[in-house]
XYZ file of C-alpha atoms in Angstrom:
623
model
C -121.593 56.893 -125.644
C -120.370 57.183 -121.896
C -118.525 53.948 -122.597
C -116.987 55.442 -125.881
C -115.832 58.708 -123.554
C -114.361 56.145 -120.770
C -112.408 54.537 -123.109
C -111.301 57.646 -124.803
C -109.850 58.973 -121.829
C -108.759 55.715 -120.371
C -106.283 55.789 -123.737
C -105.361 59.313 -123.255
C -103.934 58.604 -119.234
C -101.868 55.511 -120.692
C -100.689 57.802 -122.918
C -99.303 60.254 -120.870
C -98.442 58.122 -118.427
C -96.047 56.214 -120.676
C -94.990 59.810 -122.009
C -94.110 60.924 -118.183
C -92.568 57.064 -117.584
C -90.508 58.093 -120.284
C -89.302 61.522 -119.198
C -88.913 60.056 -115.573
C -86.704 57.524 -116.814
C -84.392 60.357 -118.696
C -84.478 63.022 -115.483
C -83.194 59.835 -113.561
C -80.156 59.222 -115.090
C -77.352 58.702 -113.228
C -75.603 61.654 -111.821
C -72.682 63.006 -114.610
C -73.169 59.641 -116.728
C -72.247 61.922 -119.566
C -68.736 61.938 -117.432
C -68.620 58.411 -117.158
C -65.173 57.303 -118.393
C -66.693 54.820 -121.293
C -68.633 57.233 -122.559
C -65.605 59.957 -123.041
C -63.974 57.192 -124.919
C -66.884 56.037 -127.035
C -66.994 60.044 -128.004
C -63.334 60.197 -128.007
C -63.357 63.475 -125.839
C -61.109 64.868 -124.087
C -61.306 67.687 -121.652
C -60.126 70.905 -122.720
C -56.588 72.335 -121.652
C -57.591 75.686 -120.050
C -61.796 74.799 -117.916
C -63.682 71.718 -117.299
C -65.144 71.502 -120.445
C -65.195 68.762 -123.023
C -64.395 68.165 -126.783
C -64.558 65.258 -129.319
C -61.577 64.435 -131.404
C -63.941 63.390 -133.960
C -64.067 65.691 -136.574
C -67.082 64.411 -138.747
C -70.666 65.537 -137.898
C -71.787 61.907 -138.819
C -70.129 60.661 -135.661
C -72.550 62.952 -134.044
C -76.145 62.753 -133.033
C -76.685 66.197 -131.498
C -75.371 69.260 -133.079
C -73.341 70.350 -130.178
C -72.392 66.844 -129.875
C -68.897 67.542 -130.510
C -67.966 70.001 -127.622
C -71.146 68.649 -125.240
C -70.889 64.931 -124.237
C -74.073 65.461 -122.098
C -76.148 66.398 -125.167
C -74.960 63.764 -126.964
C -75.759 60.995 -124.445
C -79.190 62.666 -124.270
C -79.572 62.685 -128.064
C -78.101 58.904 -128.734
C -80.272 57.681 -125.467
C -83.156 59.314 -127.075
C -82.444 58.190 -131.047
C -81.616 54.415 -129.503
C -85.497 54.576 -127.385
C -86.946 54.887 -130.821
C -88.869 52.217 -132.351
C -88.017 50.441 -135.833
C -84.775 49.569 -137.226
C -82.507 49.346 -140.287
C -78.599 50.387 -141.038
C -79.935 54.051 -140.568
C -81.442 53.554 -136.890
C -78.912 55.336 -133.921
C -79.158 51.631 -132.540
C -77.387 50.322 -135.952
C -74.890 53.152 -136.063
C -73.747 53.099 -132.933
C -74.349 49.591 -131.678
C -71.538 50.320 -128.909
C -72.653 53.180 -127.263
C -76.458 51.262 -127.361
C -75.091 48.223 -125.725
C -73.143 50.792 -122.777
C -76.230 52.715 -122.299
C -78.574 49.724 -122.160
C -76.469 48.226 -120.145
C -75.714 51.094 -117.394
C -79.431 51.688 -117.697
C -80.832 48.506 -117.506
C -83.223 49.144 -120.772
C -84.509 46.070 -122.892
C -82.249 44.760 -125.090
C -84.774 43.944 -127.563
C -83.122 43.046 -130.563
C -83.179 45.098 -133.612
C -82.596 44.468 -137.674
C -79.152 46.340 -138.577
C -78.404 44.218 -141.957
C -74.834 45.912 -142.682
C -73.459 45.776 -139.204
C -74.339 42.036 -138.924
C -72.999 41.348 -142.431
C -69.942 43.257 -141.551
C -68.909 41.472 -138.265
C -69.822 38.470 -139.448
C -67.447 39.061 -142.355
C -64.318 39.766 -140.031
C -65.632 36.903 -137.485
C -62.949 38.013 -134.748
C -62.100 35.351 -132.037
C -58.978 37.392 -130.694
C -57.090 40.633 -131.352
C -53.328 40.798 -132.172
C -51.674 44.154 -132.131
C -49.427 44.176 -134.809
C -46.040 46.658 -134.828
C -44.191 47.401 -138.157
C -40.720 48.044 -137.156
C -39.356 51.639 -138.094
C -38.489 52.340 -141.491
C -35.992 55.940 -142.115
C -36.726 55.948 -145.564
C -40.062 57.303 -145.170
C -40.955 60.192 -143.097
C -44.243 58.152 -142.552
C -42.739 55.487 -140.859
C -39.784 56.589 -139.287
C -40.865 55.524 -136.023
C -42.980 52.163 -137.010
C -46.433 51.811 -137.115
C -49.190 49.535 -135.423
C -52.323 48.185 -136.844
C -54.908 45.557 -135.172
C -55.159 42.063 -136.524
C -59.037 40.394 -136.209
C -57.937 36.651 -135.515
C -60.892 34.126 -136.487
C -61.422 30.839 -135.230
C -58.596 28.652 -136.380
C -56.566 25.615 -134.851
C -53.070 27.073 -135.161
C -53.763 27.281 -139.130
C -51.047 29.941 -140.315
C -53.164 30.395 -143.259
C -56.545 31.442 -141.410
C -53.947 33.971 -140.115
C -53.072 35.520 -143.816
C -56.449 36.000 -144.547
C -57.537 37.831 -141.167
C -58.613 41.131 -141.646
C -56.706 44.413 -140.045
C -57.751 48.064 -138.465
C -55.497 50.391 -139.510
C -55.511 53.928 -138.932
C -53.362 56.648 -141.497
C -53.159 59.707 -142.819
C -55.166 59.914 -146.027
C -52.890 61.598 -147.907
C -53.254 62.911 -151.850
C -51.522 60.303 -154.149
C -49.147 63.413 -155.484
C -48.037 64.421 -152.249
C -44.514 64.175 -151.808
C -42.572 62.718 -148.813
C -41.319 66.610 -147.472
C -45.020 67.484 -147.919
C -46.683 64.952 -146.675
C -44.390 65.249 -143.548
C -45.173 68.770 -143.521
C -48.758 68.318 -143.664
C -48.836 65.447 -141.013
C -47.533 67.197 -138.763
C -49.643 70.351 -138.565
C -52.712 67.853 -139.188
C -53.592 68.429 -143.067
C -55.045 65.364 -143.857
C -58.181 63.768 -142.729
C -57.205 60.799 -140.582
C -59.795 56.975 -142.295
C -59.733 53.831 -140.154
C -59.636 50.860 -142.709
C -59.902 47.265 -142.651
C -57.601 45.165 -145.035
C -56.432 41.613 -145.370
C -53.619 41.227 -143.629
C -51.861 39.618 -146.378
C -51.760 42.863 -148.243
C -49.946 44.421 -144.961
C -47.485 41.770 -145.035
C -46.600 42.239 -148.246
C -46.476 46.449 -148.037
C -44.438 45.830 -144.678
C -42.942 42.978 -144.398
C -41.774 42.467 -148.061
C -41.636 46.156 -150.107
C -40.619 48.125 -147.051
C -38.835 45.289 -145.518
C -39.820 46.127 -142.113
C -39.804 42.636 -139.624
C -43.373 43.109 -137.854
C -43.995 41.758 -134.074
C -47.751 40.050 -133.166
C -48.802 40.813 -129.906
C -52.065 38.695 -129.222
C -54.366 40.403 -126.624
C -56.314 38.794 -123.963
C -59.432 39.922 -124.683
C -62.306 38.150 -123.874
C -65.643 37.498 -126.527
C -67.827 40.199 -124.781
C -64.518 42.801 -125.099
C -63.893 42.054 -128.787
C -67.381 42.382 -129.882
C -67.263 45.672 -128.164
C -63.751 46.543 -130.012
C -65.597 45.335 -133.127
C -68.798 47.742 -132.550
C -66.994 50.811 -131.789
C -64.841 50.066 -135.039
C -67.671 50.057 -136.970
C -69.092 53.590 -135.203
C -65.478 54.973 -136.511
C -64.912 53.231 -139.554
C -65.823 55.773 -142.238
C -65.284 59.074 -139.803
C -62.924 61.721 -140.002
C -60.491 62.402 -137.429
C -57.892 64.662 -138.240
C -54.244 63.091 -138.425
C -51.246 64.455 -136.831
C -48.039 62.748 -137.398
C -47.149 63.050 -133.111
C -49.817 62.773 -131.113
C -53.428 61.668 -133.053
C -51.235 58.970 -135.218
C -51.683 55.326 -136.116
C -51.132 53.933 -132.567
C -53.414 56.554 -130.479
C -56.229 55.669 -132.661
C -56.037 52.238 -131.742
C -54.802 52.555 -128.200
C -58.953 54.531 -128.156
C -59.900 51.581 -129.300
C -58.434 48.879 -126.710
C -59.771 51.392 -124.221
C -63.157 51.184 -125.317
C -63.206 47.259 -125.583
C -61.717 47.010 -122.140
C -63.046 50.270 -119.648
C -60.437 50.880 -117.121
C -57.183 50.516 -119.366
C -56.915 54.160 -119.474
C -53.843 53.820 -121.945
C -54.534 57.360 -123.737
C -53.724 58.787 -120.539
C -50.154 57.756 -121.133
C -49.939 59.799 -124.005
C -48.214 63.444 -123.271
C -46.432 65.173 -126.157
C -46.300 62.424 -128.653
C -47.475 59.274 -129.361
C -44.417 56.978 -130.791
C -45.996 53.429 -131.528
C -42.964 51.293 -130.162
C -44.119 53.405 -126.703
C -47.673 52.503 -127.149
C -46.794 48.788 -126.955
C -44.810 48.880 -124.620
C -48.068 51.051 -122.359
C -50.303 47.613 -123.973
C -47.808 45.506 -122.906
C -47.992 47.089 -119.002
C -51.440 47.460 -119.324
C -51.269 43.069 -118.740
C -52.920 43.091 -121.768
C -50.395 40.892 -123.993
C -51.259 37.076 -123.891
C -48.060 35.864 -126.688
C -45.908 37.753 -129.210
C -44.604 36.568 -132.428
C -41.696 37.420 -134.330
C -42.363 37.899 -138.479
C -38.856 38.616 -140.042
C -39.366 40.822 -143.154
C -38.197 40.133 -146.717
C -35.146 41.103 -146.100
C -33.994 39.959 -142.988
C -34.395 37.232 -144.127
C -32.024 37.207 -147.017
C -29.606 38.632 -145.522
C -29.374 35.807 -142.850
C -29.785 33.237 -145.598
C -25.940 34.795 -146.727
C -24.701 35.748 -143.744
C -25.373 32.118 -142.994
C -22.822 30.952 -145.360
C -18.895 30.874 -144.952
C -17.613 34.517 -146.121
C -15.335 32.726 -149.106
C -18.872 31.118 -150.125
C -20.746 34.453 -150.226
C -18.470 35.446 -152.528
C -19.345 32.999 -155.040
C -22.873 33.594 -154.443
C -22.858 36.903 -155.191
C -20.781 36.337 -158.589
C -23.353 33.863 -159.377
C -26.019 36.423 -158.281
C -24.716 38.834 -160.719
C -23.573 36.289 -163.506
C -19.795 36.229 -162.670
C -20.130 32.556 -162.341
C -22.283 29.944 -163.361
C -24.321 27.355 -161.299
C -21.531 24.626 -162.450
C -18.387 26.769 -162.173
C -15.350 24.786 -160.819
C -15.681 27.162 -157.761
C -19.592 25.469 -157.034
C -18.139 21.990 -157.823
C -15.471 21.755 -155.575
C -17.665 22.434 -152.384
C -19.506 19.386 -150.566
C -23.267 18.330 -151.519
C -24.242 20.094 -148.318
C -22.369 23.109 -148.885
C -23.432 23.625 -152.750
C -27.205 23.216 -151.326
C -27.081 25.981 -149.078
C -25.415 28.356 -151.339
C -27.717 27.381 -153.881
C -30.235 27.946 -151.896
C -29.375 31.636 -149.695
C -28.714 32.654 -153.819
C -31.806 31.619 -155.105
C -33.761 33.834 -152.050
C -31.494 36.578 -152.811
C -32.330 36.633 -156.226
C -35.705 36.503 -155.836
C -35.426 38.953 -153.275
C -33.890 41.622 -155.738
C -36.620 40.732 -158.370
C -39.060 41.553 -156.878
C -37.874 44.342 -154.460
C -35.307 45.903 -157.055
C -36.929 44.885 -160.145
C -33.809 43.282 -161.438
C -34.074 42.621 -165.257
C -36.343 39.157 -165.706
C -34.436 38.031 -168.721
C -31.600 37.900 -165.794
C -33.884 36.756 -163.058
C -35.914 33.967 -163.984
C -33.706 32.054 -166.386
C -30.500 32.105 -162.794
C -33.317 31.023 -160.628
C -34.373 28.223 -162.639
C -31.004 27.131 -162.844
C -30.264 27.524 -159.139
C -33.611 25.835 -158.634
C -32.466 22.684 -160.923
C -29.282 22.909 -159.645
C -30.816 21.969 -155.838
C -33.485 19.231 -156.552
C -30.218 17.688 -158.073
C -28.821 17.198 -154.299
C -31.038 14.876 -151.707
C -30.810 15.079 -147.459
C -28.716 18.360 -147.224
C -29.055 20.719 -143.629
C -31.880 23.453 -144.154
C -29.958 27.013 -143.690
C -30.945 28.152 -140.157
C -33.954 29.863 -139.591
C -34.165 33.849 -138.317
C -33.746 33.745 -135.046
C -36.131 36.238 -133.118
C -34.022 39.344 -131.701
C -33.332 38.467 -127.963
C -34.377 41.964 -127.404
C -37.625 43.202 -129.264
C -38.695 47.121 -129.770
C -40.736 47.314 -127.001
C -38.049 46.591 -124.863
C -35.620 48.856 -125.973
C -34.508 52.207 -123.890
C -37.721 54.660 -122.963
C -38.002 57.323 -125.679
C -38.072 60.342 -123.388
C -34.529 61.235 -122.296
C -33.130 63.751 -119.765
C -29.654 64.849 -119.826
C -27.553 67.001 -117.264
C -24.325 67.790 -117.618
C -20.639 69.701 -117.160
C -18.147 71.280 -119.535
C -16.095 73.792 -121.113
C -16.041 75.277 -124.013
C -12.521 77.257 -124.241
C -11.647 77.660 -120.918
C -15.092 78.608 -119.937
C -17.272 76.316 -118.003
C -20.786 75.080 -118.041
C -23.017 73.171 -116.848
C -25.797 71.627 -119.846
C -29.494 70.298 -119.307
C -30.823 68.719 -121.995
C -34.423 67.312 -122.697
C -35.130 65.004 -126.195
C -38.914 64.293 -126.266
C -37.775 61.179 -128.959
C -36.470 59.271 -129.902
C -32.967 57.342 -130.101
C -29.447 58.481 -131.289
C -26.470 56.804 -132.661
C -25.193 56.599 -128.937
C -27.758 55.173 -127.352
C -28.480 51.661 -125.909
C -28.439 50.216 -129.658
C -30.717 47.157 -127.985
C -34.433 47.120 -129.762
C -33.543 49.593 -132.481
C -31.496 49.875 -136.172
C -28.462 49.457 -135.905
C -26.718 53.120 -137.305
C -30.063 54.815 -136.952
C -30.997 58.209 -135.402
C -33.986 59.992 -134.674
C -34.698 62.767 -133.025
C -36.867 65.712 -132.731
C -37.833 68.798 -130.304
C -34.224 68.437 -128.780
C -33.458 71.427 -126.712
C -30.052 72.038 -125.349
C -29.254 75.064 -122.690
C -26.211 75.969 -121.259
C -25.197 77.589 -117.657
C -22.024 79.224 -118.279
C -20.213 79.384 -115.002
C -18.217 83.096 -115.515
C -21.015 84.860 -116.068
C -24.095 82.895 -114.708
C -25.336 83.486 -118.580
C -28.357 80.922 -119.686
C -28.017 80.456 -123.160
C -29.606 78.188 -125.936
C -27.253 76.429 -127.527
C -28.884 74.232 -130.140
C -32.770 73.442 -131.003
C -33.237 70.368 -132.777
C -36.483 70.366 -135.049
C -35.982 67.637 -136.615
C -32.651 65.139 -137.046
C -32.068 62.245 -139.002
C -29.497 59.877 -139.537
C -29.260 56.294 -141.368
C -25.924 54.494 -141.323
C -26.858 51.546 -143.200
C -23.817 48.627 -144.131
C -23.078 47.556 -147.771
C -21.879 44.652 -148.444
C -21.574 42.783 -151.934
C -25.456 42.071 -151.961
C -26.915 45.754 -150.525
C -25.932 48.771 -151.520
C -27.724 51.303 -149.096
C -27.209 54.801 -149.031
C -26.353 56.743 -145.689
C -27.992 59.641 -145.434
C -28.609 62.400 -142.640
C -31.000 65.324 -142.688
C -31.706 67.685 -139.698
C -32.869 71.389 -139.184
C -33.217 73.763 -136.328
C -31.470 76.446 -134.717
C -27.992 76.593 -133.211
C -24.968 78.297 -131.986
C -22.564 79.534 -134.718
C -19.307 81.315 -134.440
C -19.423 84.660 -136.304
C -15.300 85.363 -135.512
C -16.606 88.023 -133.427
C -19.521 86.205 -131.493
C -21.676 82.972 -130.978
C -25.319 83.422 -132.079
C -28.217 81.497 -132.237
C -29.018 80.762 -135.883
C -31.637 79.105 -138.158
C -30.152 75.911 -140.097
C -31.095 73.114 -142.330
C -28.380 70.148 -143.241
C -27.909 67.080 -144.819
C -26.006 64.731 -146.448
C -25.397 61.258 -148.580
C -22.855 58.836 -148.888
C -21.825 55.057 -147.928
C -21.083 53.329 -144.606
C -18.909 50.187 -144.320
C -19.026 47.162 -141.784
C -15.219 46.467 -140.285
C -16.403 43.665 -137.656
C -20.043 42.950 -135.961
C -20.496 46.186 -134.173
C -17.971 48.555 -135.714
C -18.772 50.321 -139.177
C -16.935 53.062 -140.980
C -18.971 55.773 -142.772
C -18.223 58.313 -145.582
C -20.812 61.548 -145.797
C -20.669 64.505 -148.545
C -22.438 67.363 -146.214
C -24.325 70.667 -146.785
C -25.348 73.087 -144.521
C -27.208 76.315 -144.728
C -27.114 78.665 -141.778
C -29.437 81.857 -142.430
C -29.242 84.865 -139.656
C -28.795 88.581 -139.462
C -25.610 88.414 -138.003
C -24.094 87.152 -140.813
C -22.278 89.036 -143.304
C -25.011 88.573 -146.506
C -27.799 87.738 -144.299
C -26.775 83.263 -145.177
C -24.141 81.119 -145.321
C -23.603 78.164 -147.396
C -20.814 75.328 -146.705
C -20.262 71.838 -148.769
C -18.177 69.362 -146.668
C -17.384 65.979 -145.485
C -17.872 64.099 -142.442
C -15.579 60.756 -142.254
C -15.915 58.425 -138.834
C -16.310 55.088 -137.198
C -19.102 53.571 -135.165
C -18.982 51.380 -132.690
C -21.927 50.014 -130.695
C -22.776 46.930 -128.323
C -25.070 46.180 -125.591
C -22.400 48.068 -122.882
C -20.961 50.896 -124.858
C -21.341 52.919 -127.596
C -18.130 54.960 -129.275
C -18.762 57.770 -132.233
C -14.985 58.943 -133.745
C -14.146 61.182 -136.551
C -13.327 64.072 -138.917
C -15.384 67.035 -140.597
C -14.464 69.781 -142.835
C -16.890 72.577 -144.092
C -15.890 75.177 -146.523
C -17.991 78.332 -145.979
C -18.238 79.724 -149.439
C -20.960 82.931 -149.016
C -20.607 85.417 -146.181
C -16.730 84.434 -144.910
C -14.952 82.343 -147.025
C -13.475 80.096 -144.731
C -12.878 76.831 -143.772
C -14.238 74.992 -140.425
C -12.026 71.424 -139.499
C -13.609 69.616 -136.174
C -11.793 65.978 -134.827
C -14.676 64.931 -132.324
C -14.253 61.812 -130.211
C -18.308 60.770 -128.091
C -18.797 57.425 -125.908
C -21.303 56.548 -123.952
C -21.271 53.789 -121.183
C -24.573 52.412 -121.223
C -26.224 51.239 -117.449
C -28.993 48.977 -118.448
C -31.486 50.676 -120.543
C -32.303 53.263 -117.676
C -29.293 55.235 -117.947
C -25.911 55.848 -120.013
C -22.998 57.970 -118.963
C -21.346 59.939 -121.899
C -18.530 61.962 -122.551
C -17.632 64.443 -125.246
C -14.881 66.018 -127.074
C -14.288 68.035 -130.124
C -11.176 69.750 -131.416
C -12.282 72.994 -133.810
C -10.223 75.019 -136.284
C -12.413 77.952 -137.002
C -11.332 81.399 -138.124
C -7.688 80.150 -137.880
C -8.077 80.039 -133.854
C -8.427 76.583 -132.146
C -10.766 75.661 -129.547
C -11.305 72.614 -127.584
C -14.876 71.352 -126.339
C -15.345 68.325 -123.628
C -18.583 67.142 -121.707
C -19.407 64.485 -119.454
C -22.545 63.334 -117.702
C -26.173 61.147 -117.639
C -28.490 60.484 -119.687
C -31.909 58.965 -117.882
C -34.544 57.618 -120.077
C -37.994 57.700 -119.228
C-alpha cells in the first residue's frame, strides 16, 4: 500500500513538473518575439498608421489560430506555439497548417523537430518539386484595366538540365482579384480599386499562363530566376501553402499581384524587407526592379509574345515583299502568283514562312474563318517543304532595354509659365506611371498611363495657389496599323480641371475619351486621328453640364533623346454655350538619361472668340 501511495505521488510531481517545464519554457520566450520581423511577415501584419499597434492583412479567420489573431501578433504566436506543442498529427494539426511558422518557431526556440504526418502538405510539395524560383513579369497590356500596368507571378522551377520542356510544365503562384465572371471591365476596375473582391493565391501550369499572356493577350513576359537557396525555397513553398486557399482582400494599387508575392520572397529570405518599398502603390514593373536591387536576380530571360513575334517575322521581310504577303494573307494572291515566282528560293521561303505565322497568328487570336485558314496554310506549308537550305528569318531579338529598366514611376515636376500675360510658376507630382513624353525606353511605344496627377499653379500677380487639373485616371493607346494590324487608338481619362466659363476659370468635374486610328510615317514618328468627347459637369455652368464632340489630329515623335507631341483639336460645346473651342499645341521633352527630362509647352486657344497663348518649361525628376 505505502508503495502504491509512493508511486502515486511520484507520478503526480512528474506531472507537474513537466506541466511547470512547460509554462517555464512559454514565460521565457524571447523578449517581443511576437515583433520579430519573420513573424510580422509570416502574419502579414503591418503596424497601424496612427499607435504602435499591429494588424494582419489576412482577411480569413482560417489563417488564424487565436481569435484576436488578426489585430494581436503576440496572441497568435502564443496560440500557434501552443497548437504546434501538441501531440499527434494529420492535415488538420497547427504543425500541418502552418508548417512555416512551426519550422521559425522551432527554430528560434530550439524545440524538437520531431517529425510529424501532414499527408496533403507532403503530397502537395512534392507535386510542385521546386529546385529554383523565377519571377515572372507580364508586360503591360492597355486593353484591360486589369493589366494596364503588367502583372507578376512566381514560376516553381524543378530539377531539369536546361530541358525547355520541364520549364512548360512548372507550376506558378499567382495572386488576382477573384472577380465574378459577369463583371465588366469599368466594374471590375471600380471594384479593384476600392477592394471588392476577395484576393486567392493559385497555382497553375505555367503553360496555361503562357498561353493567356503570352499568346491571347500578346503580352512578351521576362523570367527573372532568383537565387534562392533549398532551405529558402522550401520556406517560400511552406508559407505558400499557409496562404494558398486564404482571403486577402485585393486592391488594384497597393495589395495587388506583385505585393502578394514580394510577402512572399520576404518570408523565404528574412531581411529583404522589399514591402517596405511599397508607399502609395504597388506597380509590378517597380516591384522588379526593388527584387532586382534586393541582389536577388541570378539570370533573366526574354519570352516574346505571340505577337511580337509575327510582327518581326514581316517586318523582317523587304516592304515590296510584305505586300505580297499580306495579299496572299487575305487571298489577293495565290501561293504561285507570278509575283511569288519571280523572287529567289531564299526569298519565297521567308515570305512563305513570316505568312504562314501570320496566318496562324490571326486564327487563332482573331478567329479568322477556318475554311480560309487552314486550306492557305496548308498551301503555304507545301509551298515551303518544296524549297531545301534557305536562311531561317531572324529570331526576336531581346529589347536592349527591358521594363525594369525603364524611367522610375514616381515623377516630380516644377516649373514656369504664363498663361495670357500672367505668370506662374507649376509643381506637379504623378504617383504613376508614364506619358506619351516620357523616356519611351522599357515601355509601349504610344502608351500613357497615369493616375492621381495633381497639378498646382503659383500665379505670380496675385500670389494666388490654384489647382489647375486633377488627374484620376488617364489613358492613352496610340497603337500603329499597318496592312496586317488594325488596332484601335483609344484614350479615356477623368478628373477635375480648369475650364473657361467666358467670365472665369473654375475647377470642374470631367470624364473624356475617344477612338480612332494612328499611323506609322518612319521608326519613331506616327500620325494619329481621334474622334473626342468630353463631359464637363459644374455649377458654374450655364445648365449645370456641358457636352462637346471633337477631334484631336497630331504627330508623335519619340526616341531614346527626345520626345516631340504636335497637333490640332477642335471641340464643339453643344449644351450650356454653344461654342466652339480650337487649340494648336506644340510639347517636347529632352530626355537626360532616365533620371530626368526637360520639357517645354505651348498651346494656342480660340475660346469664346478671344485668343490666348499658353507656354511652360521645366524638369521632370523621376524617382
Amino acid at each position: 500500500m505505502g508503495f502504491t501511495l509512493r508511486s502515486g505521488q511520484a507520478i503526480l510531481w512528474l506531472a507537474c513538473s513537466t506541466t511547470a517545464w512547460a509554462q517555464t519554457e512559454v514565460l521565457t520566450l524571447p523578449e517581443n518575439l511576437h515583433q520579430h520581423p519573420t513573424w510580422l511577415t509570416l502574419g502579414h501584419y503591418h503596424q497601424d498608421t496612427l499607435g504602435e499597434s499591429y494588424t494582419s492583412q489576412a482577411d480569413d479567420p482560417g489563417f488564424f489560430l487565436s481569435q484576436s489573431g488578426k489585430t494581436s501578433p503576440k496572441a497568435e504566436l502564443d496560440a500557434t506555439l501552443k497548437a504546434i506543442q501538441q501531440p499527434g498529427g494529420g492535415d488538420e494539426h497547427a504543425r500541418c497548417r502552418f508548417p512555416a511558422r512551426d519550422a521559425w518557431l522551432r527554430e528560434q526556440l530550439d524545440l524538437p523537430d520531431t517529425p510529424v504526418n501532414c499527408p496533403a502538405f507532403e503530397e502537395w510539395s512534392g507535386t510542385l518539386n521546386t529546385e529554383n524560383v523565377t519571377l515572372v513579369f507580364a508586360a503591360s497590356y492597355l486593353n484591360s484595366p486589369s493589366s494596364m500596368f503588367g502583372h507578376t507571378f512566381l514560376r516553381l522551377d524543378p530539377p531539369q538540365d536546361d530541358d525547355e520542356a520541364d520549364l512548360l510544365l512548372a507550376n506558378t503562384i499567382s495572386y488576382a482579384a477573384d472577380a465574378a465572371e459577369h463583371d465588366n471591365e469599368l466594374l471590375f476596375a471600380y471594384r479593384g480599386i476600392f477592394g471588392g473582391y476577395p484576393g486567392i493565391t493559385s497555382i497553375k501550369p505555367y503553360y496555361e499562363m503562357i498561353r493567356l499572356y503570352n499568346d491571347i493577350e500578346h503580352r512578351d513576359l521576362w523570367e527573372y530566376t532568383l537565387n534562392l537557396d533549398q532551405q529558402e525555397v522550401d520556406t517560400l513553398i511552406a508559407h505558400t501553402w499557409e496562404i494558398q486557399d486564404k482571403n486577402f482582400d485585393y486592391y488594384f494599387f497597393d495589395e495587388n499581384c506583385a505585393y502578394r508575392l514580394l510577402a512572399l520572397i520576404d518570408a523565404a529570405r528574412p531581411g529583404t524587407s522589399l514591402l517596405d518599398e511599397v508607399s502609395t502603390h504597388a506597380i509590378p514593373s517597380d516591384t522588379v526592379r526593388w527584387v532586382r536591387d534586393a541582389g536577388l536576380v541570378e539570370s533573366v530571360n526574354y519570352r516574346p509574345s505571340a505577337a511580337t513575334s509575327v510582327a518581326h517575322s514581316l517586318d523582317s521581310l523587304p516592304a515590296e515583299h510584305q505586300t505580297i504577303a499580306a495579299a496572299i494573307a487575305n487571298g489577293y494572291l495565290t501561293v504561285d502568283a507570278p509575283e511569288v515566282r519571280n523572287l529567289s528560293n531564299n526569298e519565297q521561303a521567308q515570305l512563305f514562312d513570316a505568312t504562314y505565322d501570320y496566318v496562324r497568328y490571326q486564327s487563332e487570336a482573331e478567329a479568322w474563318p477556318r475554311e480560309h485558314a487552314a486550306p492557305l496554310s496548308h498551301q503555304l506549308l507545301v509551298a515551303r517543304s518544296q524549297i531545301d537550305n534557305a536562311e531561317a528569318l531572324p529570331d526576336v531579338p531581346e529589347p536592349q532595354v527591358r521594363d525594369d529598366q525603364g524611367h522610375d514611376t514616381f515623377r516630380v515636376s516644377l516649373g514656369t509659365g504664363q498663361l495670357a500675360g500672367s505668370e506662374f510658376t507649376q509643381l506637379t507630382l504623378r504617383p504613376a506611371y508614364h506619358d506619351v513624353l516620357d523616356p519611351p525606353e522599357g515601355y509601349r511605344g504610344g502608351a500613357q498611363l497615369q493616375f492621381l496627377r495633381l497639378d498646382a499653379r503659383l500665379y505670380h500677380s496675385n500670389n494666388e495657389l490654384q489647382v489647375e487639373r486633377i488627374t484620376g485616371v488617364e489613358i492613352r493607346s496610340l497603337s500603329p496599323r499597318n496592312p496586317f494590324f488594325a488596332p484601335i487608338s483609344w484614350q479615356v481619362g477623368f478628373g477635375g480641371r480648369r475650364t473657361d466659363t467666358g467670365t472665369d476659370r473654375v475647377l470642374t468635374p470631367y470624364l473624356e475619351g475617344g477612338a480612332g486610328g494612328s499611323w506609322r510615317l518612319g521608326d519613331n514618328t506616327q500620325a494619329f486621328a481621334i474622334a473626342t468627347a468630353d463631359l464637363e459637369i459644374d455649377d458654374d455652368l450655364r445648365r449645370g453640364y456641358d457636352a462637346a464632340p471633337g477631334a484631336d489630329l497630331g504627330l508623335l515623335h519619340q526616341n531614346n533623346r527626345f520626345s516631340l507631341l504636335a497637333g490640332a483639336k477642335t471641340k464643339a460645346w453643344i449644351v450650356s454655350s454653344q461654342h466652339r473651342q480650337d487649340q494648336l499645341y506644340l510639347e517636347g521633352n529632352w530626355h537626360i538619361g532616365r533620371e530626368f527630362s526637360l520639357f517645354t509647352k505651348f498651346s494656342r486657344e480660340d475660346h469664346f472668340d478671344r485668343y490666348q497663348s499658353t507656354w511652360q518649361a521645366g524638369l521632370h525628376a523621376y524617382f
